[in-house]
Amino acid sequence: MNSKLDPWGSSNIDDYSKLFDEFGILPFDDIYNNVPEPSHYMRRKIIFGHRGYDRVTEAMAEGKPFAVMSGFMPSGMVHLGHKMVMEEIIWHQKMGGDAFVGIADREAHAVRGFSWDKCREIGVEQYILSLIALGFEPSGHIYFQSESDNVKDLAFELGVKANFSELSAIYGFNGQTNVAHMVSALTQSADILQPQLGEFSGPKPTVIPVGSDQDPHIRLTRGLANSMNMFRIEKREDLKGNPYMSIRSKAAPEGALQEVAKRMPWKTKVFEGHVDVFGVDDKQKLKEIARQAELDLGGYSFLPPASTYHRFMSGLQGGKMSSSIPDSVISLTEEPKKAAKKVKRAKTGGRMTLEEQKELGGEPTNCSVYELFMFHLIDDDKELEEIHSECVEGTRMCGHCKVYAAELMSDFLTEHQELREQARDKLDEYGL
Ligand code: SF4
């Protein structure tokens, strides 16, 4: 596996477990039980990893504010891969999250050279109509990067904290990379942090549901979020081993540490660059006081954004799903009959002959039709389990199975496309 995950490239990640060791992504299994009413992507282990998602599950369970955010680069057809991200956003919105969707037109303009008009057209016609058709509520926020002053201003501020070496190490930028491409990386960090701005009621746990190829953005943004904050809180010990808390700051404005010290209900001692706090019996309270002080002093006090990581579907012909191989991918705007034909031609995990299939059973784990059922076409876990058992037991034959999948796909697309047309009339409800 390429050790650089390239969000603009075509990484083929075949061993997800390596991501746990190599990049510090944590297994989703560890926090699965904390999620109220897990989505089918969670139940089926399609979402396999996370960073910092425990803060989001806590907020969900306690009814506290949290947000969900993801972006789409308006570069081509909206397809089943985008549907997965959209449904993850919508699920979090239903669970009470404030939902944000950014159309990354700055990125499409910088990286693909698309005109602003073309970005707008693709953004609405492809992504936004499908997002609304899938159930995104008007209480959420859909915006174009180029039209959001919040995002553009924050991207500039983030640029103060990011340097060329750091961006190059993450994205492999070099001397030939255009500057707007670098700005677009920071613009996406601004997208991710926007839900925590004062205009949207301030710092809160925010999850970004992504494929693991997008992890570089998450790591960059978590680092930037920390660098933007005035204070860092550390647990320390004196020479006798007695614990105390130290609030440290390199970049706070003059008088900020004195202000924090004044607000602490515990004994404090102010030094240059830090204030030590003694006898703290409630660390959470200390953090909240420091956070409020920072906000009152005009700072951001960002929480590091959380993320969930999903597996990718393979292409219908096996291998990678790619828009440049039309038979490997199904677009949400595709003619239903044409899509059904693609499903009927898809690569299955079936055996060479019917006899062999009956004797050995099929291989659903190696079948793109089964993946379609699991990711998109079957809601009911029981039905999915039955298909799996029938397949491995050799009582289910690929011909019929594909016909069934093709029907479900055609029905889904027909309904989705009707809902897209209805969504067209509702764009103004979303401020578009
Ligand atoms: Fe795939 Fe269905 Fe064939 Fe099993 S029977 S390998 S699930 S197409």
Short mmCIF file of C-alpha atoms and ligand atoms in Angstrom, two decimals:
data_model
loop_
_atom_site.label_atom_id
_atom_site.label_comp_id
_atom_site.label_asym_id
_atom_site.label_seq_id
_atom_site.Cartn_x
_atom_site.Cartn_y
_atom_site.Cartn_z
CA MET A 1 0.00 0.00 0.00
CA ASN A 2 1.17 3.47 -0.79
CA SER A 3 2.04 5.03 2.53
CA LYS A 4 0.67 8.42 1.36
CA LEU A 5 -3.11 8.47 1.17
CA ASP A 6 -3.81 10.76 -1.71
CA PRO A 7 -7.31 12.30 -1.69
CA TRP A 8 -6.89 13.57 -5.24
CA GLY A 9 -5.31 10.44 -6.59
CA SER A 10 -6.44 6.91 -7.00
CA SER A 11 -5.19 5.02 -4.00
CA ASN A 12 -6.27 1.43 -3.86
CA ILE A 13 -6.46 0.56 -0.22
CA ASP A 14 -6.67 -3.17 0.06
CA ASP A 15 -5.72 -3.76 3.66
CA TYR A 16 -7.70 -1.55 5.98
CA SER A 17 -6.21 -2.99 9.13
CA LYS A 18 -2.85 -1.44 8.20
CA LEU A 19 -4.49 1.96 8.62
CA PHE A 20 -4.90 1.26 12.32
CA ASP A 21 -1.16 0.79 12.82
CA GLU A 22 0.22 3.12 10.21
CA PHE A 23 -2.02 6.15 10.67
CA GLY A 24 -3.52 5.71 14.12
CA ILE A 25 -7.10 5.27 12.89
CA LEU A 26 -9.01 3.42 15.64
CA PRO A 27 -11.31 0.41 15.08
CA PHE A 28 -14.98 1.39 14.95
CA ASP A 29 -15.84 -1.87 16.77
CA ASP A 30 -14.48 -0.37 19.99
CA ILE A 31 -17.16 2.32 20.14
CA TYR A 32 -19.96 0.62 18.19
CA ASN A 33 -21.93 -0.17 21.36
CA ASN A 34 -22.00 3.52 22.31
CA VAL A 35 -23.86 4.48 19.14
CA PRO A 36 -27.62 4.79 19.61
CA GLU A 37 -29.45 3.13 16.67
CA PRO A 38 -26.41 2.42 14.46
CA SER A 39 -26.85 3.01 10.73
CA HIS A 40 -26.69 0.08 8.30
CA TYR A 41 -23.19 1.18 7.27
CA MET A 42 -22.15 0.80 10.91
CA ARG A 43 -24.02 -2.46 11.53
CA ARG A 44 -22.48 -4.05 8.44
CA LYS A 45 -18.96 -2.89 9.32
CA ILE A 46 -18.73 -0.81 6.16
CA ILE A 47 -17.68 1.97 8.53
CA PHE A 48 -14.59 0.34 10.00
CA GLY A 49 -12.60 3.07 11.72
CA HIS A 50 -12.69 6.46 13.39
CA ARG A 51 -10.75 9.26 14.99
CA GLY A 52 -12.22 10.91 18.07
CA TYR A 53 -15.80 9.73 17.34
CA ASP A 54 -16.34 8.98 21.06
CA ARG A 55 -16.95 12.72 21.64
CA VAL A 56 -19.74 12.59 19.05
CA THR A 57 -21.40 9.49 20.53
CA GLU A 58 -21.29 11.13 23.96
CA ALA A 59 -22.97 14.26 22.62
CA MET A 60 -25.60 12.13 20.85
CA ALA A 61 -26.35 10.13 23.99
CA GLU A 62 -26.56 13.24 26.20
CA GLY A 63 -28.56 15.31 23.72
CA LYS A 64 -25.75 17.90 23.47
CA PRO A 65 -24.90 19.85 20.30
CA PHE A 66 -22.77 18.16 17.66
CA ALA A 67 -22.29 18.60 13.94
CA VAL A 68 -21.62 16.55 10.84
CA MET A 69 -19.84 17.90 7.79
CA SER A 70 -18.62 16.63 4.46
CA GLY A 71 -17.86 18.08 1.09
CA PHE A 72 -18.18 17.09 -2.55
CA MET A 73 -15.96 18.27 -5.34
CA PRO A 74 -18.20 19.08 -8.32
CA SER A 75 -16.15 17.10 -10.81
CA GLY A 76 -18.52 14.73 -12.58
CA MET A 77 -21.43 12.35 -12.07
CA VAL A 78 -22.94 11.73 -8.66
CA HIS A 79 -22.66 7.98 -8.07
CA LEU A 80 -23.22 5.29 -5.46
CA GLY A 81 -20.02 6.24 -3.60
CA HIS A 82 -21.38 9.75 -3.05
CA LYS A 83 -24.71 8.27 -1.96
CA MET A 84 -22.94 6.53 0.89
CA VAL A 85 -21.42 9.78 2.22
CA MET A 86 -24.72 11.63 1.76
CA GLU A 87 -26.58 8.97 3.73
CA GLU A 88 -24.02 9.13 6.51
CA ILE A 89 -24.55 12.90 6.75
CA ILE A 90 -28.33 12.50 6.71
CA TRP A 91 -28.18 9.80 9.41
CA HIS A 92 -26.25 12.16 11.70
CA GLN A 93 -28.73 14.93 10.93
CA LYS A 94 -31.58 12.62 11.99
CA MET A 95 -29.67 11.84 15.18
CA GLY A 96 -29.75 15.56 16.06
CA GLY A 97 -26.55 16.83 14.45
CA ASP A 98 -26.29 20.22 12.75
CA ALA A 99 -25.45 19.15 9.18
CA PHE A 100 -23.11 20.94 6.76
CA VAL A 101 -22.42 20.09 3.13
CA GLY A 102 -19.81 22.08 1.25
CA ILE A 103 -19.55 22.01 -2.53
CA ALA A 104 -15.81 22.22 -3.09
CA ASP A 105 -15.89 24.47 -6.13
CA ARG A 106 -12.60 26.12 -5.12
CA GLU A 107 -10.97 22.69 -5.35
CA ALA A 108 -12.59 21.86 -8.71
CA HIS A 109 -11.52 25.25 -10.07
CA ALA A 110 -7.94 24.91 -8.79
CA VAL A 111 -7.34 21.23 -9.48
CA ARG A 112 -9.57 20.51 -12.50
CA GLY A 113 -9.63 23.96 -14.05
CA PHE A 114 -13.46 24.08 -14.20
CA SER A 115 -15.11 27.50 -14.61
CA TRP A 116 -17.15 28.79 -11.67
CA ASP A 117 -20.36 28.45 -13.71
CA LYS A 118 -19.60 24.84 -14.52
CA CYS A 119 -18.81 24.13 -10.85
CA ARG A 120 -22.17 25.62 -9.86
CA GLU A 121 -24.07 23.66 -12.48
CA ILE A 122 -22.48 20.32 -11.58
CA GLY A 123 -22.83 21.11 -7.88
CA VAL A 124 -26.59 21.63 -8.12
CA GLU A 125 -27.49 19.21 -10.92
CA GLN A 126 -25.49 16.29 -9.66
CA TYR A 127 -24.79 16.49 -5.94
CA ILE A 128 -27.31 18.82 -4.33
CA LEU A 129 -30.42 17.37 -6.02
CA SER A 130 -29.42 13.86 -4.95
CA LEU A 131 -28.57 15.00 -1.43
CA ILE A 132 -32.04 16.51 -1.00
CA ALA A 133 -33.71 13.52 -2.69
CA LEU A 134 -32.01 11.20 -0.19
CA GLY A 135 -33.54 13.13 2.70
CA PHE A 136 -31.26 16.04 3.69
CA GLU A 137 -33.41 18.45 5.70
CA PRO A 138 -33.51 22.23 5.12
CA SER A 139 -32.40 22.76 8.74
CA GLY A 140 -28.89 21.85 7.51
CA HIS A 141 -26.50 24.04 5.55
CA ILE A 142 -25.56 23.53 1.90
CA TYR A 143 -23.06 26.03 0.50
CA PHE A 144 -20.49 26.64 -2.21
CA GLN A 145 -16.99 27.33 -0.87
CA SER A 146 -16.53 30.30 -3.20
CA GLU A 147 -19.66 31.96 -1.76
CA SER A 148 -18.87 31.43 1.91
CA ASP A 149 -17.01 34.34 3.51
CA ASN A 150 -16.71 32.28 6.70
CA VAL A 151 -14.86 29.53 4.90
CA LYS A 152 -12.67 31.81 2.81
CA ASP A 153 -11.69 33.98 5.81
CA LEU A 154 -11.00 30.97 7.99
CA ALA A 155 -8.91 29.33 5.24
CA PHE A 156 -6.73 32.45 5.19
CA GLU A 157 -6.35 32.36 8.98
CA LEU A 158 -5.45 28.65 8.83
CA GLY A 159 -2.82 29.51 6.24
CA VAL A 160 -0.97 31.44 8.93
CA LYS A 161 -0.49 28.18 10.84
CA ALA A 162 0.30 25.87 7.91
CA ASN A 163 3.53 25.85 5.97
CA PHE A 164 4.62 24.42 2.63
CA SER A 165 6.67 21.55 4.14
CA GLU A 166 3.72 20.36 6.19
CA LEU A 167 1.33 20.41 3.23
CA SER A 168 3.90 18.72 0.99
CA ALA A 169 4.51 15.95 3.53
CA ILE A 170 0.78 15.19 3.62
CA TYR A 171 -0.20 15.67 -0.03
CA GLY A 172 3.05 15.23 -1.88
CA PHE A 173 2.96 18.82 -3.23
CA ASN A 174 6.08 19.90 -5.08
CA GLY A 175 7.49 22.93 -6.84
CA GLN A 176 5.10 22.43 -9.78
CA THR A 177 1.93 22.41 -7.65
CA ASN A 178 -0.14 25.53 -8.25
CA VAL A 179 -0.72 27.77 -5.26
CA ALA A 180 -4.52 27.65 -5.58
CA HIS A 181 -4.32 23.86 -5.14
CA MET A 182 -2.60 24.45 -1.79
CA VAL A 183 -5.21 27.07 -0.87
CA SER A 184 -7.93 24.55 -1.70
CA ALA A 185 -6.44 22.11 0.85
CA LEU A 186 -6.73 24.80 3.52
CA THR A 187 -10.22 25.70 2.30
CA GLN A 188 -11.29 22.15 3.05
CA SER A 189 -9.85 22.46 6.55
CA ALA A 190 -11.93 25.64 6.91
CA ASP A 191 -15.01 23.67 5.72
CA ILE A 192 -14.36 21.12 8.44
CA LEU A 193 -13.96 23.72 11.20
CA GLN A 194 -16.76 26.06 10.10
CA PRO A 195 -19.48 24.30 12.17
CA GLN A 196 -17.56 25.36 15.31
CA LEU A 197 -17.61 29.08 14.56
CA GLY A 198 -19.60 31.42 16.79
CA GLU A 199 -22.19 31.94 14.05
CA PHE A 200 -23.11 28.27 14.48
CA SER A 201 -23.07 28.43 18.30
CA GLY A 202 -19.38 27.75 18.80
CA PRO A 203 -17.15 24.76 19.53
CA LYS A 204 -18.79 21.36 19.37
CA PRO A 205 -17.88 17.77 18.45
CA THR A 206 -17.98 17.54 14.65
CA VAL A 207 -17.72 14.37 12.61
CA ILE A 208 -16.52 14.12 9.03
CA PRO A 209 -17.66 10.84 7.40
CA VAL A 210 -15.10 9.98 4.74
CA GLY A 211 -13.32 7.22 2.89
CA SER A 212 -9.89 6.48 4.28
CA ASP A 213 -8.26 8.22 1.29
CA GLN A 214 -9.47 11.50 2.80
CA ASP A 215 -7.57 10.98 6.05
CA PRO A 216 -4.79 13.47 5.16
CA HIS A 217 -7.36 16.30 5.31
CA ILE A 218 -8.51 15.11 8.70
CA ARG A 219 -5.00 14.87 10.12
CA LEU A 220 -4.06 18.27 8.75
CA THR A 221 -7.21 19.85 10.15
CA ARG A 222 -6.88 18.27 13.59
CA GLY A 223 -3.37 19.69 13.77
CA LEU A 224 -4.50 23.11 12.57
CA ALA A 225 -7.40 23.16 15.04
CA ASN A 226 -4.90 22.69 17.86
CA SER A 227 -2.53 25.34 16.51
CA MET A 228 -5.36 27.88 16.25
CA ASN A 229 -6.27 27.52 19.91
CA MET A 230 -4.81 29.92 22.48
CA PHE A 231 -4.39 27.44 25.31
CA ARG A 232 -3.05 23.93 25.77
CA ILE A 233 -3.93 22.17 28.99
CA GLU A 234 -1.48 19.66 30.45
CA LYS A 235 -1.35 17.55 33.56
CA ARG A 236 1.97 17.95 35.40
CA GLU A 237 3.66 16.89 38.64
CA ASP A 238 5.83 18.92 41.01
CA LEU A 239 9.15 17.58 42.34
CA LYS A 240 7.36 15.77 45.15
CA GLY A 241 5.04 14.00 42.69
CA ASN A 242 1.97 16.14 43.50
CA PRO A 243 -0.21 16.60 40.42
CA TYR A 244 -1.32 20.00 39.14
CA MET A 245 -2.71 21.38 35.86
CA SER A 246 -0.84 23.76 33.63
CA ILE A 247 -2.56 26.01 31.06
CA ARG A 248 0.08 26.86 28.49
CA SER A 249 0.04 29.36 25.72
CA LYS A 250 2.45 30.59 23.09
CA ALA A 251 0.09 32.68 21.03
CA ALA A 252 -2.43 34.15 23.47
CA PRO A 253 -2.86 37.93 23.47
CA GLU A 254 -1.40 39.94 26.32
CA GLY A 255 -3.26 39.50 29.55
CA ALA A 256 -5.00 36.28 28.41
CA LEU A 257 -3.31 34.04 30.97
CA GLN A 258 -4.08 36.53 33.76
CA GLU A 259 -7.72 36.49 32.61
CA VAL A 260 -7.86 32.69 32.72
CA ALA A 261 -6.21 32.64 36.12
CA LYS A 262 -8.75 35.14 37.46
CA ARG A 263 -11.62 32.86 36.42
CA MET A 264 -10.29 29.71 38.09
CA PRO A 265 -11.96 28.79 41.39
CA TRP A 266 -8.70 27.03 42.43
CA LYS A 267 -5.29 28.33 43.54
CA THR A 268 -3.26 29.61 40.56
CA LYS A 269 0.23 30.90 39.85
CA VAL A 270 0.88 32.91 36.68
CA PHE A 271 4.21 32.55 34.87
CA GLU A 272 5.37 33.87 31.54
CA GLY A 273 3.72 31.61 28.95
CA HIS A 274 1.71 29.48 31.39
CA VAL A 275 -0.50 29.47 34.44
CA ASP A 276 -0.43 26.58 36.89
CA VAL A 277 -3.59 25.55 38.70
CA PHE A 278 -3.46 23.56 41.97
CA GLY A 279 -5.97 21.33 43.77
CA VAL A 280 -8.19 20.89 40.69
CA ASP A 281 -11.01 18.48 41.56
CA ASP A 282 -12.91 18.78 38.25
CA LYS A 283 -10.76 18.76 35.10
CA GLN A 284 -13.76 19.10 32.83
CA LYS A 285 -14.78 22.28 34.62
CA LEU A 286 -11.25 23.67 34.23
CA LYS A 287 -11.36 22.96 30.48
CA GLU A 288 -14.73 24.63 30.15
CA ILE A 289 -13.57 27.76 32.00
CA ALA A 290 -10.46 27.99 29.78
CA ARG A 291 -12.58 27.42 26.67
CA GLN A 292 -15.03 30.17 27.63
CA ALA A 293 -12.18 32.56 28.43
CA GLU A 294 -10.67 31.91 25.01
CA LEU A 295 -14.00 32.56 23.27
CA ASP A 296 -14.48 35.79 25.25
CA LEU A 297 -10.98 36.86 24.21
CA GLY A 298 -11.90 36.40 20.53
CA GLY A 299 -10.32 32.96 20.04
CA TYR A 300 -11.80 29.85 18.41
CA SER A 301 -11.28 27.11 21.02
CA PHE A 302 -11.81 24.44 18.36
CA LEU A 303 -12.28 20.81 19.29
CA PRO A 304 -10.26 18.54 17.01
CA PRO A 305 -12.69 17.28 14.35
CA ALA A 306 -13.69 13.62 14.52
CA SER A 307 -13.96 11.29 11.55
CA THR A 308 -15.43 7.96 10.54
CA TYR A 309 -13.91 5.90 7.72
CA HIS A 310 -15.83 3.67 5.35
CA ARG A 311 -14.74 0.92 3.02
CA PHE A 312 -15.09 1.44 -0.70
CA MET A 313 -17.25 -0.68 -2.95
CA SER A 314 -15.37 -2.48 -5.66
CA GLY A 315 -16.25 -1.82 -9.30
CA LEU A 316 -19.08 -3.82 -10.85
CA GLN A 317 -16.53 -5.66 -12.97
CA GLY A 318 -14.27 -6.29 -9.95
CA GLY A 319 -11.23 -4.08 -9.37
CA LYS A 320 -11.66 -0.44 -8.62
CA MET A 321 -14.80 1.60 -9.12
CA SER A 322 -13.88 4.47 -11.39
CA SER A 323 -15.81 7.06 -13.37
CA SER A 324 -13.36 6.51 -16.23
CA ILE A 325 -14.61 2.90 -16.54
CA PRO A 326 -18.36 3.42 -17.13
CA ASP A 327 -19.25 -0.25 -16.61
CA SER A 328 -17.64 -0.24 -13.15
CA VAL A 329 -19.89 2.42 -11.68
CA ILE A 330 -23.58 3.36 -11.45
CA SER A 331 -24.54 6.99 -11.48
CA LEU A 332 -27.60 8.18 -9.56
CA THR A 333 -28.76 10.00 -12.68
CA GLU A 334 -28.31 7.01 -14.99
CA GLU A 335 -31.20 5.58 -16.96
CA PRO A 336 -32.59 2.79 -14.72
CA LYS A 337 -32.72 0.24 -17.55
CA LYS A 338 -29.11 0.88 -18.45
CA ALA A 339 -28.07 0.53 -14.82
CA ALA A 340 -30.00 -2.75 -14.55
CA LYS A 341 -28.07 -4.08 -17.54
CA LYS A 342 -24.79 -3.19 -15.86
CA VAL A 343 -25.88 -5.13 -12.77
CA LYS A 344 -26.71 -8.15 -14.92
CA ARG A 345 -23.19 -8.00 -16.41
CA ALA A 346 -21.50 -7.54 -13.02
CA LYS A 347 -18.78 -9.82 -11.71
CA THR A 348 -20.14 -12.32 -9.17
CA GLY A 349 -18.59 -14.68 -6.68
CA GLY A 350 -20.23 -17.60 -8.49
CA ARG A 351 -18.53 -20.81 -9.65
CA MET A 352 -17.79 -21.89 -13.20
CA THR A 353 -20.74 -24.29 -13.47
CA LEU A 354 -24.13 -24.72 -11.80
CA GLU A 355 -23.00 -28.10 -10.44
CA GLU A 356 -19.97 -26.54 -8.79
CA GLN A 357 -22.11 -23.73 -7.40
CA LYS A 358 -24.50 -26.26 -5.84
CA GLU A 359 -21.65 -28.29 -4.45
CA LEU A 360 -19.28 -25.55 -3.20
CA GLY A 361 -21.60 -22.55 -2.84
CA GLY A 362 -20.80 -19.04 -4.06
CA GLU A 363 -18.44 -16.50 -2.58
CA PRO A 364 -20.45 -13.43 -1.50
CA THR A 365 -17.33 -11.79 -0.09
CA ASN A 366 -15.95 -11.77 -3.61
CA CYS A 367 -19.15 -10.67 -5.38
CA SER A 368 -19.97 -7.16 -6.56
CA VAL A 369 -23.71 -8.02 -6.66
CA TYR A 370 -23.63 -8.96 -2.98
CA GLU A 371 -21.83 -5.67 -2.29
CA LEU A 372 -24.68 -3.81 -4.00
CA PHE A 373 -27.16 -5.58 -1.71
CA MET A 374 -25.08 -4.84 1.37
CA PHE A 375 -24.22 -1.20 0.66
CA HIS A 376 -27.31 0.02 -1.13
CA LEU A 377 -30.17 -2.25 -2.09
CA ILE A 378 -31.31 -4.16 0.99
CA ASP A 379 -32.30 -2.43 4.22
CA ASP A 380 -33.35 -5.51 6.12
CA ASP A 381 -30.39 -7.25 7.81
CA LYS A 382 -32.33 -10.53 7.98
CA GLU A 383 -32.90 -10.63 4.24
CA LEU A 384 -29.22 -9.91 3.66
CA GLU A 385 -28.23 -12.75 6.02
CA GLU A 386 -30.56 -15.11 4.14
CA ILE A 387 -28.99 -14.21 0.80
CA HIS A 388 -25.57 -14.79 2.29
CA SER A 389 -26.51 -18.21 3.70
CA GLU A 390 -28.26 -19.34 0.51
CA CYS A 391 -25.25 -18.26 -1.52
CA VAL A 392 -22.61 -20.07 0.57
CA GLU A 393 -24.83 -23.15 0.92
CA GLY A 394 -25.15 -23.40 -2.86
CA THR A 395 -28.93 -23.01 -3.01
CA ARG A 396 -28.82 -19.58 -4.66
CA MET A 397 -27.79 -19.22 -8.30
CA CYS A 398 -26.13 -16.11 -9.70
CA GLY A 399 -28.47 -15.69 -12.68
CA HIS A 400 -31.57 -15.18 -10.53
CA CYS A 401 -29.64 -13.26 -7.94
CA LYS A 402 -28.46 -10.75 -10.54
CA VAL A 403 -31.98 -10.34 -11.93
CA TYR A 404 -33.22 -9.56 -8.41
CA ALA A 405 -30.40 -7.02 -7.85
CA ALA A 406 -31.08 -5.44 -11.25
CA GLU A 407 -34.77 -5.00 -10.36
CA LEU A 408 -33.97 -3.45 -7.00
CA MET A 409 -31.45 -1.10 -8.64
CA SER A 410 -33.91 -0.07 -11.32
CA ASP A 411 -36.65 0.57 -8.72
CA PHE A 412 -34.29 2.58 -6.52
CA LEU A 413 -33.09 4.75 -9.41
CA THR A 414 -36.61 5.34 -10.73
CA GLU A 415 -37.79 6.55 -7.34
CA HIS A 416 -34.62 8.51 -6.64
CA GLN A 417 -34.85 10.33 -9.94
CA GLU A 418 -38.48 11.28 -9.25
CA LEU A 419 -37.41 12.64 -5.87
CA ARG A 420 -34.58 14.57 -7.55
CA GLU A 421 -37.14 16.32 -9.76
CA GLN A 422 -39.20 17.23 -6.70
CA ALA A 423 -36.02 18.49 -5.01
CA ARG A 424 -35.48 20.89 -7.91
CA ASP A 425 -38.61 22.79 -6.80
CA LYS A 426 -37.39 22.97 -3.19
CA LEU A 427 -33.95 24.50 -3.74
CA ASP A 428 -35.02 27.86 -2.33
CA GLU A 429 -35.88 26.17 1.01
CA TYR A 430 -32.15 25.42 1.21
CA GLY A 431 -31.14 28.98 0.36
CA LEU A 432 -29.93 27.96 -3.12
FE1 SF4 B 1 -23.18 -13.20 -5.68
FE2 SF4 B 1 -25.72 -13.91 -5.64
FE3 SF4 B 1 -23.96 -15.32 -7.06
FE4 SF4 B 1 -23.91 -15.40 -4.41
S1 SF4 B 1 -25.56 -16.11 -5.73
S2 SF4 B 1 -22.16 -15.16 -5.75
S3 SF4 B 1 -24.51 -13.32 -3.88
S4 SF4 B 1 -24.58 -13.20 -7.41
#
